[in-house]
CSV table of C-alpha atoms in Angstrom, one decimal:
chain,number,residue,atom,x,y,z
A,1,MET,CA,89.2,-7.0,-133.0
A,2,LYS,CA,90.6,-10.5,-132.4
A,3,PRO,CA,88.9,-13.4,-134.1
A,4,ILE,CA,88.0,-15.1,-131.2
A,5,VAL,CA,86.1,-12.0,-129.6
A,6,PHE,CA,84.3,-11.4,-132.9
A,7,ALA,CA,83.2,-14.9,-133.0
A,8,GLN,CA,81.7,-14.7,-129.6
A,9,ALA,CA,80.0,-11.5,-130.3
A,10,VAL,CA,78.2,-12.9,-133.4
A,11,LEU,CA,77.1,-16.1,-131.5
A,12,ALA,CA,75.6,-14.0,-128.7
A,13,THR,CA,73.5,-11.8,-131.1
A,14,ALA,CA,72.3,-15.0,-132.9
A,15,LEU,CA,71.3,-16.6,-129.6
A,16,SER,CA,69.4,-13.3,-128.6
A,17,VAL,CA,67.5,-13.1,-131.9
A,18,LEU,CA,66.6,-16.8,-131.6
A,19,LEU,CA,65.2,-16.5,-127.9
A,20,THR,CA,63.1,-13.5,-128.9
A,21,GLY,CA,61.4,-15.3,-131.8
A,22,CYS,CA,60.6,-18.2,-129.5
A,23,ALA,CA,59.0,-15.9,-127.0
A,24,ARG,CA,56.7,-14.3,-129.5
A,25,ASN,CA,55.7,-17.6,-130.8
A,26,VAL,CA,54.7,-18.8,-127.4
A,27,THR,CA,52.8,-15.7,-126.6
A,28,ALA,CA,50.9,-16.0,-129.9
A,29,LYS,CA,49.9,-19.6,-129.3
A,30,ASN,CA,48.9,-19.0,-125.6
A,31,PRO,CA,47.4,-15.5,-125.1
A,32,PRO,CA,46.5,-14.5,-121.5
A,33,VAL,CA,42.8,-15.1,-120.4
A,34,ASP,CA,41.3,-12.1,-118.8
A,35,GLU,CA,37.7,-11.8,-117.5
A,36,PRO,CA,35.4,-9.7,-119.6
A,37,GLU,CA,35.4,-6.1,-118.2
A,38,LEU,CA,32.3,-5.3,-116.2
A,39,GLU,CA,30.3,-2.5,-117.8
A,40,ILE,CA,27.7,-0.8,-115.5
A,41,GLU,CA,25.3,1.8,-116.9
A,42,HIS,CA,23.6,4.3,-114.6
A,43,VAL,CA,20.0,5.1,-115.5
A,44,GLN,CA,18.5,8.3,-114.9
A,45,ASP,CA,17.0,7.1,-111.7
A,46,GLY,CA,19.9,7.2,-109.2
A,47,SER,CA,18.7,4.0,-107.5
A,48,LEU,CA,18.6,2.0,-110.7
A,49,VAL,CA,21.7,0.4,-112.4
A,50,LYS,CA,22.1,-2.0,-115.2
A,51,VAL,CA,25.0,-4.4,-115.6
A,52,ASP,CA,26.1,-6.6,-118.7
A,53,HIS,CA,27.2,-9.5,-116.3
A,54,PRO,CA,24.4,-9.7,-113.8
A,55,GLU,CA,25.6,-13.4,-112.9
A,56,ARG,CA,28.3,-12.0,-111.0
A,57,PHE,CA,25.8,-10.8,-108.4
A,58,PRO,CA,24.1,-13.9,-106.9
A,59,LEU,CA,20.6,-13.3,-105.4
A,60,ALA,CA,19.0,-14.6,-102.3
A,61,THR,CA,15.5,-15.1,-101.5
A,62,ALA,CA,13.9,-13.4,-98.4
A,63,ALA,CA,12.7,-16.0,-96.0
A,64,GLN,CA,9.6,-15.8,-93.7
A,65,HIS,CA,10.1,-15.0,-90.1
A,66,ALA,CA,7.5,-14.7,-87.3
A,67,SER,CA,8.5,-12.4,-84.4
A,68,ILE,CA,7.0,-10.1,-81.7
A,69,SER,CA,7.5,-6.5,-83.0
A,70,GLU,CA,9.8,-4.4,-80.8
A,71,LEU,CA,10.2,-0.6,-80.7
A,72,ASN,CA,13.4,0.6,-79.0
A,73,VAL,CA,13.4,4.4,-78.2
A,74,THR,CA,15.6,6.5,-75.7
A,75,GLY,CA,14.1,8.4,-72.8
A,76,VAL,CA,14.9,10.6,-69.8
A,77,VAL,CA,14.1,10.1,-66.0
A,78,SER,CA,11.8,12.8,-64.8
A,79,ALA,CA,10.2,13.6,-61.5
A,80,ASP,CA,6.5,12.8,-61.1
A,81,VAL,CA,4.6,16.1,-61.1
A,82,SER,CA,2.0,14.8,-58.8
A,83,ARG,CA,4.6,13.9,-56.4
A,84,SER,CA,6.5,17.2,-56.4
A,85,VAL,CA,5.4,19.8,-53.8
A,86,PRO,CA,6.8,23.4,-53.8
A,87,VAL,CA,8.0,25.2,-50.6
A,88,VAL,CA,6.9,28.8,-50.2
A,89,SER,CA,7.3,31.3,-47.4
A,90,MET,CA,3.9,33.1,-46.7
A,91,ALA,CA,5.7,35.8,-45.0
A,92,SER,CA,7.9,38.3,-46.8
A,93,GLY,CA,11.1,39.5,-45.6
A,94,ARG,CA,14.9,38.7,-45.5
A,95,ILE,CA,16.2,35.0,-45.4
A,96,LEU,CA,18.5,34.7,-42.4
A,97,GLU,CA,19.5,30.9,-42.7
A,98,ILE,CA,19.5,28.3,-45.3
A,99,ARG,CA,19.5,24.7,-43.8
A,100,ALA,CA,18.9,22.6,-46.9
A,101,ARG,CA,20.4,22.4,-50.3
A,102,LEU,CA,19.6,21.3,-53.7
A,103,GLY,CA,19.6,17.5,-54.0
A,104,ASP,CA,19.3,17.1,-50.1
A,105,ASN,CA,17.0,14.2,-48.7
A,106,VAL,CA,14.6,15.9,-46.4
A,107,THR,CA,11.9,14.7,-44.0
A,108,LYS,CA,8.5,16.2,-43.3
A,109,GLY,CA,8.8,19.0,-40.7
A,110,GLN,CA,12.3,19.6,-41.1
A,111,ILE,CA,13.3,23.3,-41.0
A,112,LEU,CA,14.6,24.4,-44.5
A,113,MET,CA,15.2,28.1,-44.0
A,114,ARG,CA,14.7,31.0,-41.5
A,115,VAL,CA,13.1,34.3,-42.4
A,116,GLN,CA,12.9,37.6,-40.5
A,117,SER,CA,9.5,39.2,-41.5
A,118,ALA,CA,7.9,42.5,-40.7
A,119,ASP,CA,4.5,40.7,-41.6
A,120,LEU,CA,5.0,38.6,-38.6
A,121,ALA,CA,5.7,41.4,-36.3
A,122,ASP,CA,2.5,43.3,-37.5
A,123,ALA,CA,0.7,39.9,-37.0
A,124,PHE,CA,1.8,39.4,-33.3
A,125,SER,CA,0.9,43.2,-32.7
A,126,ASP,CA,-2.6,42.6,-34.2
A,127,TYR,CA,-2.9,39.5,-32.0
A,128,ARG,CA,-2.0,41.1,-28.7
A,129,GLN,CA,-4.3,44.0,-29.4
A,130,ALA,CA,-7.2,41.7,-30.1
A,131,LEU,CA,-6.4,39.9,-26.9
A,132,ALA,CA,-6.5,43.2,-25.0
A,133,ASP,CA,-9.8,44.1,-26.7
A,134,GLU,CA,-11.3,40.8,-25.7
A,135,ARG,CA,-10.4,41.2,-22.0
A,136,LEU,CA,-12.0,44.6,-21.9
A,137,ALA,CA,-15.1,43.3,-23.6
A,138,VAL,CA,-15.4,40.4,-21.4
A,139,ALA,CA,-15.1,42.8,-18.3
A,140,GLN,CA,-17.8,45.2,-19.7
A,141,LEU,CA,-20.2,42.3,-20.4
A,142,LYS,CA,-19.6,41.1,-16.8
A,143,ARG,CA,-20.6,44.6,-15.3
A,144,SER,CA,-23.3,45.2,-17.8
A,145,LYS,CA,-25.0,42.0,-16.8
A,146,ILE,CA,-25.0,42.9,-13.1
A,147,LEU,CA,-26.3,46.4,-14.0
A,148,TYR,CA,-28.9,44.7,-16.0
A,149,GLU,CA,-30.1,42.4,-13.1
A,150,LYS,CA,-30.4,45.3,-10.9
A,151,GLY,CA,-32.3,47.2,-13.4
A,152,ALA,CA,-29.7,50.0,-14.1
A,153,ILE,CA,-29.6,49.5,-17.7
A,154,ALA,CA,-32.0,48.4,-20.3
A,155,GLU,CA,-31.8,45.1,-22.2
A,156,LYS,CA,-30.8,46.6,-25.5
A,157,ASP,CA,-27.6,48.0,-23.9
A,158,LEU,CA,-26.8,44.5,-22.7
A,159,GLU,CA,-27.2,43.3,-26.1
A,160,VAL,CA,-24.8,46.2,-27.5
A,161,VAL,CA,-22.1,44.9,-24.9
A,162,GLN,CA,-22.6,41.3,-25.8
A,163,GLU,CA,-22.4,42.0,-29.5
A,164,ALA,CA,-19.1,43.8,-28.9
A,165,GLU,CA,-17.6,41.0,-26.9
A,166,GLU,CA,-18.5,38.7,-29.8
A,167,LYS,CA,-16.7,40.8,-32.3
A,168,THR,CA,-13.5,40.6,-30.3
A,169,ASP,CA,-13.7,36.9,-30.0
A,170,VAL,CA,-13.7,37.0,-33.9
A,171,ALA,CA,-10.8,39.4,-34.0
A,172,VAL,CA,-8.6,37.1,-31.8
A,173,GLU,CA,-9.6,33.9,-33.8
A,174,THR,CA,-8.7,35.8,-37.0
A,175,ALA,CA,-5.4,36.9,-35.5
A,176,ILE,CA,-4.5,33.4,-34.5
A,177,GLU,CA,-5.3,32.1,-38.0
A,178,ARG,CA,-3.1,34.8,-39.5
A,179,LEU,CA,-0.1,33.6,-37.4
A,180,ARG,CA,-0.8,30.1,-38.3
A,181,VAL,CA,-0.8,30.8,-41.8
A,182,LEU,CA,2.6,32.8,-41.7
A,183,GLY,CA,4.0,29.8,-40.0
A,184,ALA,CA,4.3,31.2,-36.4
A,185,ASP,CA,3.3,30.1,-33.0
A,186,LYS,CA,1.1,32.4,-31.0
A,187,ASP,CA,2.6,31.1,-27.7
A,188,TYR,CA,6.1,32.0,-29.0
A,189,PRO,CA,6.0,35.6,-30.3
A,190,SER,CA,8.9,36.4,-32.7
A,191,ALA,CA,9.5,38.2,-36.0
A,192,ILE,CA,11.5,35.0,-37.3
A,193,VAL,CA,9.5,32.3,-38.9
A,194,ASP,CA,10.8,28.9,-39.7
A,195,VAL,CA,9.8,27.5,-43.0
A,196,ALA,CA,9.4,23.8,-42.6
A,197,ALA,CA,9.3,20.8,-45.4
A,198,PRO,CA,5.6,19.9,-45.9
A,199,VAL,CA,6.5,16.3,-47.2
A,200,SER,CA,9.5,14.0,-47.2
A,201,GLY,CA,11.6,13.7,-50.5
A,202,VAL,CA,14.5,15.2,-52.4
A,203,ILE,CA,15.1,18.8,-53.2
A,204,THR,CA,14.9,19.1,-56.8
A,205,ASP,CA,14.8,22.9,-57.1
A,206,GLN,CA,16.1,25.7,-55.2
A,207,GLN,CA,15.7,29.4,-55.9
A,208,VAL,CA,16.9,31.2,-52.8
A,209,THR,CA,20.2,31.9,-51.1
A,210,ALA,CA,21.1,33.1,-47.6
A,211,ALA,CA,20.7,36.9,-47.1
A,212,SER,CA,18.5,37.2,-50.2
A,213,GLY,CA,14.8,38.3,-49.7
A,214,THR,CA,11.5,36.7,-50.4
A,215,GLN,CA,8.1,38.5,-51.1
A,216,GLY,CA,6.0,35.6,-50.1
A,217,LEU,CA,3.7,34.3,-52.7
A,218,ALA,CA,4.9,36.8,-55.2
A,219,SER,CA,8.3,35.2,-55.3
A,220,PRO,CA,9.3,32.1,-57.1
A,221,ASN,CA,9.1,28.7,-55.0
A,222,ALA,CA,12.0,28.7,-52.6
A,223,PHE,CA,12.3,24.9,-53.0
A,224,THR,CA,10.7,22.1,-54.7
A,225,ILE,CA,10.5,18.6,-52.8
A,226,SER,CA,9.9,15.5,-55.0
A,227,ASP,CA,9.2,12.0,-53.9
A,228,LEU,CA,11.3,9.8,-56.1
A,229,SER,CA,10.2,6.6,-55.0
A,230,ARG,CA,8.2,6.4,-58.2
A,231,VAL,CA,9.3,8.4,-61.3
A,232,TRP,CA,8.4,9.0,-64.9
A,233,ILE,CA,10.3,7.9,-68.0
A,234,VAL,CA,9.6,10.4,-70.8
A,235,CYS,CA,10.5,8.9,-74.3
A,236,ASP,CA,10.4,10.4,-77.7
A,237,VAL,CA,8.4,8.2,-80.1
A,238,TYR,CA,8.4,9.0,-83.8
A,239,GLU,CA,5.2,9.5,-85.7
A,240,ASN,CA,5.5,6.5,-87.7
A,241,ASP,CA,5.8,4.3,-84.8
A,242,LEU,CA,3.1,5.6,-82.5
A,243,ALA,CA,1.0,2.5,-83.6
A,244,MET,CA,3.5,0.3,-81.6
A,245,VAL,CA,2.5,2.2,-78.3
A,246,LYS,CA,-0.8,1.7,-76.6
A,247,MET,CA,-2.0,3.0,-73.2
A,248,GLY,CA,-1.7,0.5,-70.2
A,249,GLU,CA,0.8,-1.8,-71.9
A,250,HIS,CA,4.1,-2.3,-70.2
A,251,ALA,CA,7.5,-1.2,-71.4
A,252,GLU,CA,11.0,-2.6,-70.3
A,253,ILE,CA,13.4,0.1,-69.0
A,254,ARG,CA,17.1,-0.3,-69.4
A,255,LEU,CA,19.6,2.2,-67.7
A,256,ASN,CA,22.6,3.1,-69.4
A,257,ALA,CA,24.4,3.3,-66.2
A,258,TYR,CA,23.2,-0.1,-65.0
A,259,PRO,CA,22.8,-2.3,-68.3
A,260,ASN,CA,22.1,-5.5,-66.5
A,261,ILE,CA,19.1,-4.1,-64.6
A,262,VAL,CA,15.6,-4.0,-66.4
A,263,LEU,CA,12.7,-2.2,-64.9
A,264,LYS,CA,9.1,-2.4,-66.1
A,265,GLY,CA,6.2,0.0,-66.0
A,266,PRO,CA,3.0,0.8,-67.5
A,267,ILE,CA,2.4,3.4,-70.2
A,268,SER,CA,0.5,6.1,-68.5
A,269,ASN,CA,0.3,8.8,-71.3
A,270,ILE,CA,0.8,9.3,-74.9
A,271,GLY,CA,1.4,13.0,-75.9
A,272,SER,CA,-1.4,14.7,-78.0
A,273,ILE,CA,1.1,17.1,-79.5
A,274,LEU,CA,3.7,16.1,-81.9
A,275,ASP,CA,7.0,18.1,-82.0
A,276,PRO,CA,6.8,20.1,-85.1
A,277,ILE,CA,10.6,19.8,-86.0
A,278,ILE,CA,11.5,16.1,-85.2
A,279,ARG,CA,7.9,14.8,-85.3
A,280,THR,CA,7.9,12.8,-82.2
A,281,ALA,CA,5.4,12.6,-79.5
A,282,LYS,CA,6.2,12.3,-75.7
A,283,VAL,CA,5.3,8.7,-74.4
A,284,ARG,CA,5.3,8.5,-70.4
A,285,VAL,CA,6.0,5.5,-68.6
A,286,GLU,CA,5.7,5.1,-64.7
A,287,VAL,CA,8.2,2.8,-62.9
A,288,GLU,CA,9.1,2.2,-59.3
A,289,ASN,CA,12.5,3.6,-58.4
A,290,PRO,CA,14.6,0.9,-56.7
A,291,GLY,CA,16.9,3.8,-55.5
A,292,LEU,CA,19.0,3.7,-58.6
A,293,LEU,CA,17.0,6.2,-60.9
A,294,ARG,CA,18.2,9.8,-60.7
A,295,LEU,CA,16.6,12.7,-62.6
A,296,GLY,CA,18.1,13.4,-66.0
A,297,MET,CA,19.3,9.9,-66.6
A,298,PHE,CA,19.1,8.4,-70.1
A,299,VAL,CA,17.4,5.1,-70.5
A,300,HIS,CA,16.7,2.8,-73.3
A,301,ALA,CA,12.8,1.7,-73.4
A,302,THR,CA,11.6,-1.3,-75.2
A,303,PHE,CA,7.8,-1.5,-76.3
A,304,HIS,CA,6.5,-4.9,-77.2
A,305,SER,CA,3.6,-5.4,-79.7
A,306,PRO,CA,1.0,-8.0,-78.4
A,307,GLN,CA,0.6,-9.3,-82.1
A,308,LYS,CA,3.3,-11.3,-84.0
A,309,GLN,CA,4.7,-9.7,-87.3
A,310,ILE,CA,5.4,-11.7,-90.3
A,311,SER,CA,8.8,-10.1,-91.8
A,312,GLY,CA,11.4,-11.2,-94.2
A,313,VAL,CA,14.7,-12.5,-93.3
A,314,VAL,CA,17.8,-12.0,-95.6
A,315,PRO,CA,21.6,-12.5,-95.3
A,316,ALA,CA,23.3,-9.8,-93.4
A,317,SER,CA,25.5,-9.0,-96.4
A,318,ALA,CA,22.4,-8.2,-98.5
A,319,VAL,CA,21.8,-4.9,-96.4
A,320,LEU,CA,23.6,-2.0,-97.3
A,321,HIS,CA,24.1,0.7,-94.5
A,322,LEU,CA,24.5,4.1,-96.3
A,323,HIS,CA,23.6,7.7,-94.9
A,324,ASP,CA,22.2,6.4,-91.6
A,325,ARG,CA,19.7,4.3,-93.6
A,326,ASP,CA,19.4,0.5,-94.7
A,327,TRP,CA,19.0,-0.5,-98.4
A,328,VAL,CA,18.8,-3.6,-100.5
A,329,TYR,CA,19.1,-4.3,-104.2
A,330,ILE,CA,16.3,-6.0,-106.0
A,331,PRO,CA,16.6,-7.4,-109.5
A,332,THR,CA,14.4,-5.2,-112.3
A,333,GLY,CA,14.6,-7.3,-115.5
A,334,PRO,CA,17.5,-9.5,-117.0
A,335,SER,CA,20.4,-7.0,-116.1
A,336,GLY,CA,19.2,-4.4,-113.8
A,337,PHE,CA,19.0,-3.7,-110.1
A,338,ARG,CA,17.1,-1.3,-108.1
A,339,ARG,CA,18.2,0.0,-104.7
A,340,VAL,CA,15.2,0.0,-102.1
A,341,GLU,CA,15.1,1.4,-98.7
A,342,VAL,CA,14.1,-1.1,-95.9
A,343,ARG,CA,13.9,-0.8,-92.1
A,344,SER,CA,15.9,-3.4,-90.3
A,345,GLY,CA,14.7,-5.4,-87.4
A,346,GLN,CA,16.9,-7.7,-85.1
A,347,MET,CA,19.8,-9.6,-86.0
A,348,ILE,CA,19.1,-13.5,-86.2
A,349,PRO,CA,21.6,-16.1,-85.8
A,350,SER,CA,23.6,-17.6,-88.6
A,351,GLY,CA,24.3,-14.1,-90.1
A,352,ARG,CA,20.8,-13.1,-91.0
A,353,GLN,CA,19.0,-9.9,-90.8
A,354,GLU,CA,15.3,-9.2,-90.2
A,355,ILE,CA,13.7,-6.8,-92.7
A,356,VAL,CA,10.6,-5.2,-91.0
A,357,SER,CA,9.5,-3.2,-94.0
A,358,GLY,CA,10.6,-2.6,-97.5
A,359,ILE,CA,10.4,-6.1,-98.9
A,360,ARG,CA,8.3,-9.1,-98.2
A,361,PRO,CA,9.0,-12.9,-97.7
A,362,GLY,CA,9.6,-14.3,-101.2
A,363,ASP,CA,11.3,-11.2,-102.6
A,364,ARG,CA,14.7,-11.8,-104.0
A,365,VAL,CA,17.7,-9.4,-103.4
A,366,VAL,CA,21.4,-9.3,-104.1
A,367,ALA,CA,23.2,-11.3,-101.6
A,368,ASN,CA,26.2,-9.1,-101.3
A,369,ALA,CA,24.8,-5.4,-101.6
A,370,LEU,CA,28.3,-3.8,-100.9
A,371,LEU,CA,29.9,-5.7,-103.9
A,372,LEU,CA,27.4,-4.1,-106.2
A,373,GLU,CA,27.5,-0.8,-104.7
A,374,ASN,CA,31.2,-0.6,-105.0
A,375,ALA,CA,31.0,-1.8,-108.5
A,376,SER,CA,28.3,0.9,-109.4
A,377,GLU,CA,30.7,3.6,-108.1
A,378,GLN,CA,33.7,2.6,-110.1
């Protein structure tokens, strides 16, 4: 190796050793400052955690808030049973024609279907026979009166003829009434009967088709006509919320299809039976239909309590949404926190959340529940 190259190599090695030593001295004099590691201890109770640096989780005090309690539930538009009228054919037979369908608007007296009935043919036969018997009885009574006046027959014979004539009158009236019940007109003999709408409204149910048969009252109702000018809103209210609902109070109804329209109606019934599975009662609200409500529509109903409720208000970040429930952390001792379930109310401006139950005004909670929850899961 040449002397110059060898000298350069020695100089580079010495310089490297010198720089390494300096770096070690600087590191020893200025060690990096790290925050102490956060240790979290999970107590046997899964809702309770202990931390060694609780100052990292600042607390907030629940403020007092006075508001009118509201209960929001879902409901369905249903027909008013008292305004629904079944349509039946009193005459059995074969349906020749259907002139209305499910969902049609009909008026009172409008023909809905035509039925060919042997019952109607028999009824007209009985009516004509009753008329013939009546004419014969009238003629016999007329002759008997003449004979009685001339002394040719006794009074008791005249009375027998008069009674027979009265029976024929009853037979005619009965035959006419039967025709009327079957829906026929005595002046227009026919084996076909027209079934008309008894009221005006909307056909909300149809159980017949053309060319099918009907057995009169033994068959299901051919049609059901409902007056939808006033409808029912049937809501499901949980057992724990029934105290918020009272008979006669009004509820606000908002439609999913028309969110800007608000309808109001009184509570007309609170169900006496709870659903054994979901623990809800049926609450019925009656509202006027402006023409927008249709059977089966989903709505949102809001019930207002007449009394003001005092509740707590905390920062929205203090509420943890977990498993479809709301939770907050409250301090338990110098380094422990307990997770408590709460029921949230309305959001309040400035990023605050109303707490209806679970904590009271003045209670302290962790201001950022999600931060503590994430730390406890690590």
